[in-house]
Amino acid sequence: MKRILLTLAALGMAFVAVAQPQLREDNIDEVLKAMTLQEKATLLVGGARAAIVNGVTSGVSANVPGAAGNTRAIERLGIPMTVLADGPAGLRIQPTRQGDPRTYYCTGFPVGTLLASSWDLDLVQEVTTAMGNEVLEYGVDVLLAPGMNIHRNPLCGRNFEYFSEDPLLSGKMAAAYVKGIQSNGVGTSIKHYAANNQETNRNEDDAIISQRALREIYLKNFEIAVKEADPWTVMSSYNKLNGDYTQQSEGLLTTVLRDEWGFKGIVMTDWGNKAGTVKSAKAGNDLMEPGNQNEIERIIAGVEDGTISQEELDRNVRNMLTYIVRTPHFKGYKFSNKPDLKAHAAVARKAAGEAIVLLRNEKDALPLKGDEKVALYGISSIDFVAGGTGSGDVNKAYVVNMEEAMRNAGFTLDKGLTDFYSAYQAYDKAQNALSGTTFSWFMRRKLAEVAIPAAAIGNEAKANDVAVIVLGRNAGEGADRKMMDDFELTAIERELLQNVSASFHAAGKKVVVVLNVGGVIETNSWKNLVDAIVLPWSPGQEGANAVADVLTGKVNPSGKLPMTFPVNFMDHPSSANFPYNYQQSAMRGFSWGPRQPQKDVDYTKYEEGIWVGYRHFVTRDVAVSYPFGFGLGYTTFAYSKPTVKAGTDGFEATVTVKNTGSVAGKEVVELYVSAPAGGLEKPTRELKAFGKTKELQPGESQTLVLKVSAYQLASFNEATSAWEAAAGKYDVQFGASVDDIRCSAPFTLKKAQSWPVHNVLAPAE
Ligand code: BGC
């Protein structure tokens, strides 16, 4: 009898074991059914063993040190953990591991703003194909990138990670970025969805935005990326939008993202832990990151007390399982930990060179010959900023600075100056060591410019052929930039520009400025002092070599501005509602007691509506220092008479571009549309398409074909909650910048068209 009972028990156990399905691509529902409530809740909460300091995580993912987070494994059902890591200028993991002699460096690619300055979708895809290979080969499943918030204001501390002030350019860039990464069989997380346009109090600030501005400006780029590139994941932002945390907004995460745009992946929170876990899960935020035990318990309690339904829970778990079966970890990919860093460094250099913007080149000051004696000024010539600080900072093996790059290119550098800057850097290092100052990974670290006596500059002007001044700015996560001494030049920088220009010009020699900045700075008051201005932004580990390539003419610059350079900071209408002088960083967004909600800190009214960037400057005819879409090169281009042919949906435009100069080069063509009068108020012109030629030899031409659909012509009407394209005559314009329209042709939309959407996300009255 006993033996029979034992046998039955063994059989029962075997039965239980057999009944546990193991996750496969084709049995997601079966696995879902087999999961306990505890397991379901566990899968919706990340499991990073990460140190979180005031919302910023120095991640330690379980099996890839330095990754930001992971999803949890449920071994019983064959569900593996998956690994998530930053992004966006390359993969961010820890470069060394305890007791392991090997290194795990990643390539520091150009930041998002520089990629966008290329206006070249193929190039961006080439960069992110290489970047995605590092994600795959280092055992990571999702790159937490691209960052794609709109440049609403020049001082947002994370603008360098983001692409543009224009939603079409931003959306197309993000789509190309996603396609490149995901071509490796790993995922992306487009972020931060949505309206995370300032760092100050980013965890709590309530962005108050009209439905029209939201739809046309702040969501449009996400819409394009989702529809064109199918990102595996979306990261909701920290902030509130019209009263709700974005991670708890059903309108944003379900109605718009999934129901209207057809998003099929998972939504994860940005790194934190907000109290309303259940509200987030209900709204369609599938995954809480980096995740903690409280969140698991809250979800379980929410199901038990009926706050969240079983169907809602299962919907999110199904999304998670669908995501997991796509990942390399699920597929058992044997990663090498050995991506080809040398090949990727070459891609980074090429991309930076293609994207650098030449803002000024009086009397063909550039290119230089390449063998000149150069007086290289500015501490940023050695304290070069390859990327920005915070989660977007890549742990790269090296950064080439301007001093090395200039030598690599064949220039001879003034030794007195290079010695002086090296000594200053060494002194600063020693001071920090003495005072015990350390800089954590998210802190801004930048040496202040140091004065050079006018008399010394006078001698340097005699002894050298040309002056190159590198002006630097660091920007990063967790704080916005300031108007004084950041957007504006510092007094020392101004004096340096003035003295160097005066002495070198008196000696009949040229002055070139290199802007190694993370965001827009003031240029109008000083640009006429100098002969040339080169803008490489924060161009990655090889970026300084790319600057030298542009200075020598080895690369003919073809980048154009993805945003406007205003005359004054206050010329941006958003500046009236931006915390440009607020001295508190986002990390200190909490207060010690109750306080009155503070303007631009606790809430930010986007009173400018759709009048962001060039939409404002062009329509209201406000003078700028450099317009949107502007960039010079070493050759010239002529545009042919364009044709615009109506199709079944919108139109197809063609224009032929000819290189009329004497060196080979590429041209970006920007297609703007002016809408017929009547109906909704519209900007004078809006970017609707763009293209870039291949490298054209002198005399060579290329015809570009650009398509625009009727939907793209539509504006959002809040009264009807619909996208509407008015009937009538549209003027299709082809520009070398938004202020330099070379030719145009009409297009007639015979019948008005409209696309109704849900009436969601309205601000409170
Ligand atoms: C940032 C995200 C980042 C995450 C993980 C957050 O603080 O806002 O952009 O992906 O940390 O490191």
mmCIF file of N, CA, C and O in Angstrom, residues 19-99:
data_model
loop_
_atom_site.group_PDB
_atom_site.id
_atom_site.type_symbol
_atom_site.label_atom_id
_atom_site.label_comp_id
_atom_site.label_asym_id
_atom_site.label_seq_id
_atom_site.Cartn_x
_atom_site.Cartn_y
_atom_site.Cartn_z
ATOM 1 N N ALA A 19 3.356 19.683 -16.615
ATOM 2 C CA ALA A 19 2.335 20.702 -16.873
ATOM 3 C C ALA A 19 2.919 22.114 -16.939
ATOM 4 O O ALA A 19 2.200 23.047 -17.244
ATOM 5 N N GLN A 20 4.207 22.257 -16.616
ATOM 6 C CA GLN A 20 4.772 23.605 -16.653
ATOM 7 C C GLN A 20 5.289 23.921 -18.043
ATOM 8 O O GLN A 20 6.328 23.408 -18.456
ATOM 9 N N PRO A 21 4.574 24.732 -18.801
ATOM 10 C CA PRO A 21 5.054 25.014 -20.150
ATOM 11 C C PRO A 21 6.328 25.847 -20.091
ATOM 12 O O PRO A 21 6.522 26.618 -19.145
ATOM 13 N N GLN A 22 7.166 25.681 -21.072
ATOM 14 C CA GLN A 22 8.379 26.491 -21.181
ATOM 15 C C GLN A 22 8.153 27.486 -22.314
ATOM 16 O O GLN A 22 7.678 27.116 -23.391
ATOM 17 N N LEU A 23 8.489 28.735 -22.059
ATOM 18 C CA LEU A 23 8.168 29.802 -23.013
ATOM 19 C C LEU A 23 8.772 29.541 -24.402
ATOM 20 O O LEU A 23 9.952 29.254 -24.538
ATOM 21 N N ARG A 24 7.896 29.620 -25.410
ATOM 22 C CA ARG A 24 8.335 29.592 -26.811
ATOM 23 C C ARG A 24 7.636 30.746 -27.526
ATOM 24 O O ARG A 24 6.701 31.332 -26.987
ATOM 25 N N GLU A 25 8.060 31.014 -28.758
ATOM 26 C CA GLU A 25 7.420 32.106 -29.497
ATOM 27 C C GLU A 25 5.938 31.846 -29.724
ATOM 28 O O GLU A 25 5.137 32.775 -29.821
ATOM 29 N N ASP A 26 5.567 30.543 -29.812
ATOM 30 C CA ASP A 26 4.192 30.228 -30.201
ATOM 31 C C ASP A 26 3.319 29.746 -29.035
ATOM 32 O O ASP A 26 2.243 29.221 -29.256
ATOM 33 N N ASN A 27 3.775 29.893 -27.787
ATOM 34 C CA ASN A 27 2.908 29.430 -26.687
ATOM 35 C C ASN A 27 2.728 30.477 -25.586
ATOM 36 O O ASN A 27 2.598 30.158 -24.410
ATOM 37 N N ILE A 28 2.745 31.734 -26.006
ATOM 38 C CA ILE A 28 2.682 32.822 -25.022
ATOM 39 C C ILE A 28 1.415 32.723 -24.160
ATOM 40 O O ILE A 28 1.464 32.866 -22.930
ATOM 41 N N ASP A 29 0.278 32.424 -24.789
ATOM 42 C CA ASP A 29 -0.964 32.358 -24.009
ATOM 43 C C ASP A 29 -0.950 31.197 -23.033
ATOM 44 O O ASP A 29 -1.476 31.295 -21.921
ATOM 45 N N GLU A 30 -0.329 30.116 -23.444
ATOM 46 C CA GLU A 30 -0.250 28.952 -22.566
ATOM 47 C C GLU A 30 0.602 29.281 -21.328
ATOM 48 O O GLU A 30 0.234 28.954 -20.197
ATOM 49 N N VAL A 31 1.711 29.957 -21.567
ATOM 50 C CA VAL A 31 2.584 30.329 -20.444
ATOM 51 C C VAL A 31 1.869 31.326 -19.536
ATOM 52 O O VAL A 31 1.899 31.226 -18.309
ATOM 53 N N LEU A 32 1.188 32.258 -20.162
ATOM 54 C CA LEU A 32 0.432 33.259 -19.401
ATOM 55 C C LEU A 32 -0.565 32.577 -18.458
ATOM 56 O O LEU A 32 -0.698 32.941 -17.287
ATOM 57 N N LYS A 33 -1.232 31.578 -18.986
ATOM 58 C CA LYS A 33 -2.232 30.848 -18.188
ATOM 59 C C LYS A 33 -1.590 30.123 -17.010
ATOM 60 O O LYS A 33 -2.187 30.000 -15.940
ATOM 61 N N ALA A 34 -0.357 29.662 -17.228
ATOM 62 C CA ALA A 34 0.311 28.878 -16.185
ATOM 63 C C ALA A 34 0.909 29.765 -15.091
ATOM 64 O O ALA A 34 1.356 29.279 -14.059
ATOM 65 N N MET A 35 0.939 31.078 -15.304
ATOM 66 C CA MET A 35 1.626 31.955 -14.344
ATOM 67 C C MET A 35 0.754 32.262 -13.133
ATOM 68 O O MET A 35 -0.456 32.486 -13.255
ATOM 69 N N THR A 36 1.384 32.288 -11.963
ATOM 70 C CA THR A 36 0.669 32.691 -10.747
ATOM 71 C C THR A 36 0.616 34.219 -10.711
ATOM 72 O O THR A 36 1.363 34.901 -11.439
ATOM 73 N N LEU A 37 -0.239 34.743 -9.857
ATOM 74 C CA LEU A 37 -0.329 36.203 -9.711
ATOM 75 C C LEU A 37 1.031 36.783 -9.316
ATOM 76 O O LEU A 37 1.472 37.807 -9.848
ATOM 77 N N GLN A 38 1.699 36.087 -8.395
ATOM 78 C CA GLN A 38 3.021 36.540 -7.942
ATOM 79 C C GLN A 38 3.986 36.623 -9.131
ATOM 80 O O GLN A 38 4.735 37.598 -9.282
ATOM 81 N N GLU A 39 3.953 35.603 -9.979
ATOM 82 C CA GLU A 39 4.865 35.590 -11.127
ATOM 83 C C GLU A 39 4.533 36.699 -12.121
ATOM 84 O O GLU A 39 5.424 37.339 -12.686
ATOM 85 N N LYS A 40 3.250 36.918 -12.321
ATOM 86 C CA LYS A 40 2.859 37.975 -13.256
ATOM 87 C C LYS A 40 3.348 39.327 -12.747
ATOM 88 O O LYS A 40 3.919 40.126 -13.499
ATOM 89 N N ALA A 41 3.105 39.588 -11.474
ATOM 90 C CA ALA A 41 3.527 40.871 -10.904
ATOM 91 C C ALA A 41 5.046 41.012 -10.988
ATOM 92 O O ALA A 41 5.574 42.091 -11.277
ATOM 93 N N THR A 42 5.734 39.893 -10.766
ATOM 94 C CA THR A 42 7.210 39.909 -10.812
ATOM 95 C C THR A 42 7.711 40.300 -12.200
ATOM 96 O O THR A 42 8.681 41.040 -12.344
ATOM 97 N N LEU A 43 7.013 39.799 -13.214
ATOM 98 C CA LEU A 43 7.463 40.075 -14.582
ATOM 99 C C LEU A 43 7.244 41.542 -14.973
ATOM 100 O O LEU A 43 7.882 42.043 -15.896
ATOM 101 N N LEU A 44 6.346 42.204 -14.268
ATOM 102 C CA LEU A 44 6.060 43.602 -14.605
ATOM 103 C C LEU A 44 6.968 44.580 -13.856
ATOM 104 O O LEU A 44 6.824 45.791 -14.006
ATOM 105 N N VAL A 45 7.873 44.041 -13.060
ATOM 106 C CA VAL A 45 8.741 44.900 -12.250
ATOM 107 C C VAL A 45 10.197 44.498 -12.480
ATOM 108 O O VAL A 45 10.555 43.331 -12.321
ATOM 109 N N GLY A 46 11.013 45.449 -12.846
ATOM 110 C CA GLY A 46 12.418 45.171 -13.127
ATOM 111 C C GLY A 46 13.158 44.742 -11.883
ATOM 112 O O GLY A 46 12.684 44.933 -10.761
ATOM 113 N N GLY A 47 14.328 44.183 -12.102
ATOM 114 C CA GLY A 47 15.044 43.636 -10.954
ATOM 115 C C GLY A 47 16.479 44.061 -10.895
ATOM 116 O O GLY A 47 17.360 43.270 -10.579
ATOM 117 N N ALA A 48 16.764 45.307 -11.215
ATOM 118 C CA ALA A 48 18.159 45.749 -11.185
ATOM 119 C C ALA A 48 18.609 45.910 -9.754
ATOM 120 O O ALA A 48 17.882 46.443 -8.934
ATOM 121 N N ARG A 49 19.813 45.456 -9.497
ATOM 122 C CA ARG A 49 20.408 45.776 -8.202
ATOM 123 C C ARG A 49 21.142 47.088 -8.393
ATOM 124 O O ARG A 49 22.345 47.153 -8.520
ATOM 125 N N ALA A 50 20.370 48.157 -8.476
ATOM 126 C CA ALA A 50 20.985 49.425 -8.836
ATOM 127 C C ALA A 50 20.977 50.394 -7.681
ATOM 128 O O ALA A 50 20.076 50.382 -6.857
ATOM 129 N N ALA A 51 22.015 51.189 -7.626
ATOM 130 C CA ALA A 51 22.037 52.245 -6.619
ATOM 131 C C ALA A 51 21.314 53.440 -7.210
ATOM 132 O O ALA A 51 21.691 53.938 -8.267
ATOM 133 N N ILE A 52 20.258 53.881 -6.547
ATOM 134 C CA ILE A 52 19.537 55.032 -7.065
ATOM 135 C C ILE A 52 19.757 56.214 -6.137
ATOM 136 O O ILE A 52 19.504 56.140 -4.954
ATOM 137 N N VAL A 53 20.278 57.261 -6.702
ATOM 138 C CA VAL A 53 20.494 58.472 -5.918
ATOM 139 C C VAL A 53 19.586 59.531 -6.488
ATOM 140 O O VAL A 53 19.799 60.012 -7.600
ATOM 141 N N ASN A 54 18.567 59.872 -5.743
ATOM 142 C CA ASN A 54 17.638 60.909 -6.179
ATOM 143 C C ASN A 54 17.230 60.749 -7.638
ATOM 144 O O ASN A 54 17.356 61.661 -8.437
ATOM 145 N N GLY A 55 16.795 59.591 -7.968
ATOM 146 C CA GLY A 55 16.258 59.382 -9.313
ATOM 147 C C GLY A 55 17.291 59.033 -10.355
ATOM 148 O O GLY A 55 16.962 58.739 -11.490
ATOM 149 N N VAL A 56 18.554 59.082 -10.002
ATOM 150 C CA VAL A 56 19.576 58.740 -10.994
ATOM 151 C C VAL A 56 20.221 57.433 -10.579
ATOM 152 O O VAL A 56 20.614 57.250 -9.439
ATOM 153 N N THR A 57 20.281 56.524 -11.519
ATOM 154 C CA THR A 57 20.787 55.217 -11.153
ATOM 155 C C THR A 57 22.191 54.965 -11.692
ATOM 156 O O THR A 57 22.496 55.273 -12.832
ATOM 157 N N SER A 58 23.040 54.454 -10.845
ATOM 158 C CA SER A 58 24.317 53.963 -11.347
ATOM 159 C C SER A 58 24.130 52.455 -11.406
ATOM 160 O O SER A 58 24.290 51.758 -10.422
ATOM 161 N N GLY A 59 23.710 51.992 -12.515
ATOM 162 C CA GLY A 59 23.160 50.645 -12.617
ATOM 163 C C GLY A 59 24.171 49.531 -12.431
ATOM 164 O O GLY A 59 25.325 49.658 -12.772
ATOM 165 N N VAL A 60 23.702 48.463 -11.890
ATOM 166 C CA VAL A 60 24.501 47.248 -11.774
ATOM 167 C C VAL A 60 23.563 46.105 -12.136
ATOM 168 O O VAL A 60 23.021 45.447 -11.270
ATOM 169 N N SER A 61 23.352 45.907 -13.396
ATOM 170 C CA SER A 61 22.447 44.834 -13.767
ATOM 171 C C SER A 61 23.102 43.499 -13.460
ATOM 172 O O SER A 61 24.315 43.369 -13.464
ATOM 173 N N ALA A 62 22.279 42.525 -13.181
ATOM 174 C CA ALA A 62 22.759 41.255 -12.672
ATOM 175 C C ALA A 62 23.912 40.659 -13.477
ATOM 176 O O ALA A 62 24.894 40.231 -12.908
ATOM 177 N N ASN A 63 23.814 40.626 -14.799
ATOM 178 C CA ASN A 63 24.914 39.947 -15.475
ATOM 179 C C ASN A 63 25.696 40.796 -16.468
ATOM 180 O O ASN A 63 26.617 40.318 -17.084
ATOM 181 N N VAL A 64 25.335 42.050 -16.644
ATOM 182 C CA VAL A 64 26.190 42.944 -17.423
ATOM 183 C C VAL A 64 26.458 44.167 -16.542
ATOM 184 O O VAL A 64 25.657 45.096 -16.496
ATOM 185 N N PRO A 65 27.567 44.164 -15.827
ATOM 186 C CA PRO A 65 27.838 45.275 -14.906
ATOM 187 C C PRO A 65 27.766 46.624 -15.621
ATOM 188 O O PRO A 65 28.314 46.775 -16.714
ATOM 189 N N GLY A 66 27.068 47.552 -14.969
ATOM 190 C CA GLY A 66 26.949 48.887 -15.541
ATOM 191 C C GLY A 66 25.714 49.074 -16.396
ATOM 192 O O GLY A 66 25.400 50.201 -16.764
ATOM 193 N N ALA A 67 25.019 47.980 -16.716
ATOM 194 C CA ALA A 67 23.759 48.137 -17.441
ATOM 195 C C ALA A 67 22.754 48.758 -16.475
ATOM 196 O O ALA A 67 22.838 48.573 -15.261
ATOM 197 N N ALA A 68 21.787 49.494 -17.003
ATOM 198 C CA ALA A 68 20.884 50.259 -16.140
ATOM 199 C C ALA A 68 19.856 49.393 -15.432
ATOM 200 O O ALA A 68 19.385 49.727 -14.355
ATOM 201 N N GLY A 69 19.485 48.284 -16.030
ATOM 202 C CA GLY A 69 18.439 47.472 -15.401
ATOM 203 C C GLY A 69 18.214 46.176 -16.133
ATOM 204 O O GLY A 69 18.919 45.852 -17.095
ATOM 205 N N ASN A 70 17.256 45.430 -15.619
ATOM 206 C CA ASN A 70 16.894 44.180 -16.288
ATOM 207 C C ASN A 70 15.449 43.814 -15.986
ATOM 208 O O ASN A 70 14.802 44.414 -15.133
ATOM 209 N N THR A 71 14.950 42.840 -16.721
ATOM 210 C CA THR A 71 13.655 42.259 -16.379
ATOM 211 C C THR A 71 13.959 40.958 -15.652
ATOM 212 O O THR A 71 15.038 40.382 -15.815
ATOM 213 N N ARG A 72 13.009 40.507 -14.843
ATOM 214 C CA ARG A 72 13.293 39.346 -13.986
ATOM 215 C C ARG A 72 12.997 38.029 -14.701
ATOM 216 O O ARG A 72 12.050 37.932 -15.475
ATOM 217 N N ALA A 73 13.806 37.037 -14.354
ATOM 218 C CA ALA A 73 13.608 35.694 -14.913
ATOM 219 C C ALA A 73 12.557 34.956 -14.095
ATOM 220 O O ALA A 73 12.411 35.197 -12.898
ATOM 221 N N ILE A 74 11.815 34.056 -14.761
ATOM 222 C CA ILE A 74 10.962 33.114 -14.032
ATOM 223 C C ILE A 74 11.350 31.740 -14.558
ATOM 224 O O ILE A 74 10.867 31.282 -15.601
ATOM 225 N N GLU A 75 12.285 31.160 -13.854
ATOM 226 C CA GLU A 75 12.932 29.955 -14.387
ATOM 227 C C GLU A 75 11.952 28.814 -14.592
ATOM 228 O O GLU A 75 12.046 28.071 -15.569
ATOM 229 N N ARG A 76 10.982 28.700 -13.683
ATOM 230 C CA ARG A 76 9.996 27.615 -13.757
ATOM 231 C C ARG A 76 9.356 27.533 -15.147
ATOM 232 O O ARG A 76 9.033 26.459 -15.645
ATOM 233 N N LEU A 77 9.194 28.705 -15.789
ATOM 234 C CA LEU A 77 8.485 28.729 -17.072
ATOM 235 C C LEU A 77 9.419 29.045 -18.250
ATOM 236 O O LEU A 77 8.961 29.407 -19.336
ATOM 237 N N GLY A 78 10.700 28.938 -17.992
ATOM 238 C CA GLY A 78 11.665 29.163 -19.085
ATOM 239 C C GLY A 78 11.704 30.616 -19.541
ATOM 240 O O GLY A 78 11.998 30.906 -20.701
ATOM 241 N N ILE A 79 11.394 31.538 -18.614
ATOM 242 C CA ILE A 79 11.432 32.967 -18.962
ATOM 243 C C ILE A 79 12.771 33.521 -18.478
ATOM 244 O O ILE A 79 13.020 33.594 -17.273
ATOM 245 N N PRO A 80 13.649 33.923 -19.403
ATOM 246 C CA PRO A 80 14.961 34.419 -18.969
ATOM 247 C C PRO A 80 14.883 35.880 -18.534
ATOM 248 O O PRO A 80 13.911 36.579 -18.854
ATOM 249 N N MET A 81 15.881 36.341 -17.823
ATOM 250 C CA MET A 81 15.991 37.785 -17.593
ATOM 251 C C MET A 81 16.473 38.432 -18.890
ATOM 252 O O MET A 81 17.079 37.768 -19.739
ATOM 253 N N THR A 82 16.176 39.704 -19.043
ATOM 254 C CA THR A 82 16.732 40.431 -20.181
ATOM 255 C C THR A 82 17.383 41.695 -19.644
ATOM 256 O O THR A 82 17.041 42.169 -18.558
ATOM 257 N N VAL A 83 18.332 42.220 -20.405
ATOM 258 C CA VAL A 83 19.175 43.313 -19.899
ATOM 259 C C VAL A 83 18.925 44.607 -20.678
ATOM 260 O O VAL A 83 18.865 44.593 -21.918
ATOM 261 N N LEU A 84 18.815 45.705 -19.951
ATOM 262 C CA LEU A 84 18.544 47.022 -20.533
ATOM 263 C C LEU A 84 19.698 47.961 -20.183
ATOM 264 O O LEU A 84 20.092 48.031 -19.021
ATOM 265 N N ALA A 85 20.227 48.663 -21.172
ATOM 266 C CA ALA A 85 21.348 49.579 -20.878
ATOM 267 C C ALA A 85 21.238 50.850 -21.709
ATOM 268 O O ALA A 85 20.725 50.838 -22.829
ATOM 269 N N ASP A 86 21.783 51.964 -21.162
ATOM 270 C CA ASP A 86 21.795 53.239 -21.889
ATOM 271 C C ASP A 86 22.780 53.136 -23.039
ATOM 272 O O ASP A 86 23.629 52.237 -23.064
ATOM 273 N N GLY A 87 22.827 53.996 -23.948
ATOM 274 C CA GLY A 87 22.111 54.985 -24.634
ATOM 275 C C GLY A 87 22.244 56.452 -24.194
ATOM 276 O O GLY A 87 22.655 56.732 -23.130
ATOM 277 N N PRO A 88 22.140 57.344 -25.265
ATOM 278 C CA PRO A 88 22.034 57.102 -26.713
ATOM 279 C C PRO A 88 23.325 57.258 -27.539
ATOM 280 O O PRO A 88 23.317 56.850 -28.697
ATOM 281 N N ALA A 89 24.413 57.812 -27.006
ATOM 282 C CA ALA A 89 25.584 58.048 -27.867
ATOM 283 C C ALA A 89 26.494 56.828 -27.941
ATOM 284 O O ALA A 89 27.674 56.928 -28.274
ATOM 285 N N GLY A 90 25.944 55.673 -27.641
ATOM 286 C CA GLY A 90 26.703 54.431 -27.600
ATOM 287 C C GLY A 90 26.186 53.642 -26.412
ATOM 288 O O GLY A 90 25.362 54.141 -25.639
ATOM 289 N N LEU A 91 26.689 52.434 -26.264
ATOM 290 C CA LEU A 91 26.250 51.579 -25.154
ATOM 291 C C LEU A 91 26.965 52.005 -23.873
ATOM 292 O O LEU A 91 28.172 52.253 -23.897
ATOM 293 N N ARG A 92 26.211 52.049 -22.767
ATOM 294 C CA ARG A 92 26.837 52.425 -21.501
ATOM 295 C C ARG A 92 26.863 51.218 -20.570
ATOM 296 O O ARG A 92 25.833 50.817 -20.023
ATOM 297 N N ILE A 93 28.041 50.621 -20.423
ATOM 298 C CA ILE A 93 28.229 49.567 -19.427
ATOM 299 C C ILE A 93 29.544 49.861 -18.709
ATOM 300 O O ILE A 93 30.298 50.739 -19.122
ATOM 301 N N GLN A 94 29.794 49.106 -17.661
ATOM 302 C CA GLN A 94 31.032 49.319 -16.901
ATOM 303 C C GLN A 94 32.210 48.784 -17.718
ATOM 304 O O GLN A 94 32.139 47.653 -18.200
ATOM 305 N N PRO A 95 33.290 49.561 -17.850
ATOM 306 C CA PRO A 95 34.365 49.130 -18.748
ATOM 307 C C PRO A 95 35.301 48.066 -18.180
ATOM 308 O O PRO A 95 35.986 47.384 -18.917
ATOM 309 N N THR A 96 35.323 47.942 -16.853
ATOM 310 C CA THR A 96 36.195 46.922 -16.252
ATOM 311 C C THR A 96 35.384 46.141 -15.219
ATOM 312 O O THR A 96 34.393 46.656 -14.695
ATOM 313 N N ARG A 97 35.826 44.919 -14.957
ATOM 314 C CA ARG A 97 35.117 44.081 -13.982
ATOM 315 C C ARG A 97 36.115 43.509 -12.982
ATOM 316 O O ARG A 97 37.231 43.149 -13.364
ATOM 317 N N GLN A 98 35.637 43.409 -11.759
ATOM 318 C CA GLN A 98 36.538 42.958 -10.697
ATOM 319 C C GLN A 98 37.091 41.561 -10.997
ATOM 320 O O GLN A 98 36.320 40.658 -11.378
ATOM 321 N N GLY A 99 38.394 41.410 -10.852
ATOM 322 C CA GLY A 99 39.018 40.113 -11.043
ATOM 323 C C GLY A 99 39.045 39.658 -12.494
ATOM 324 O O GLY A 99 39.233 38.481 -12.776
#
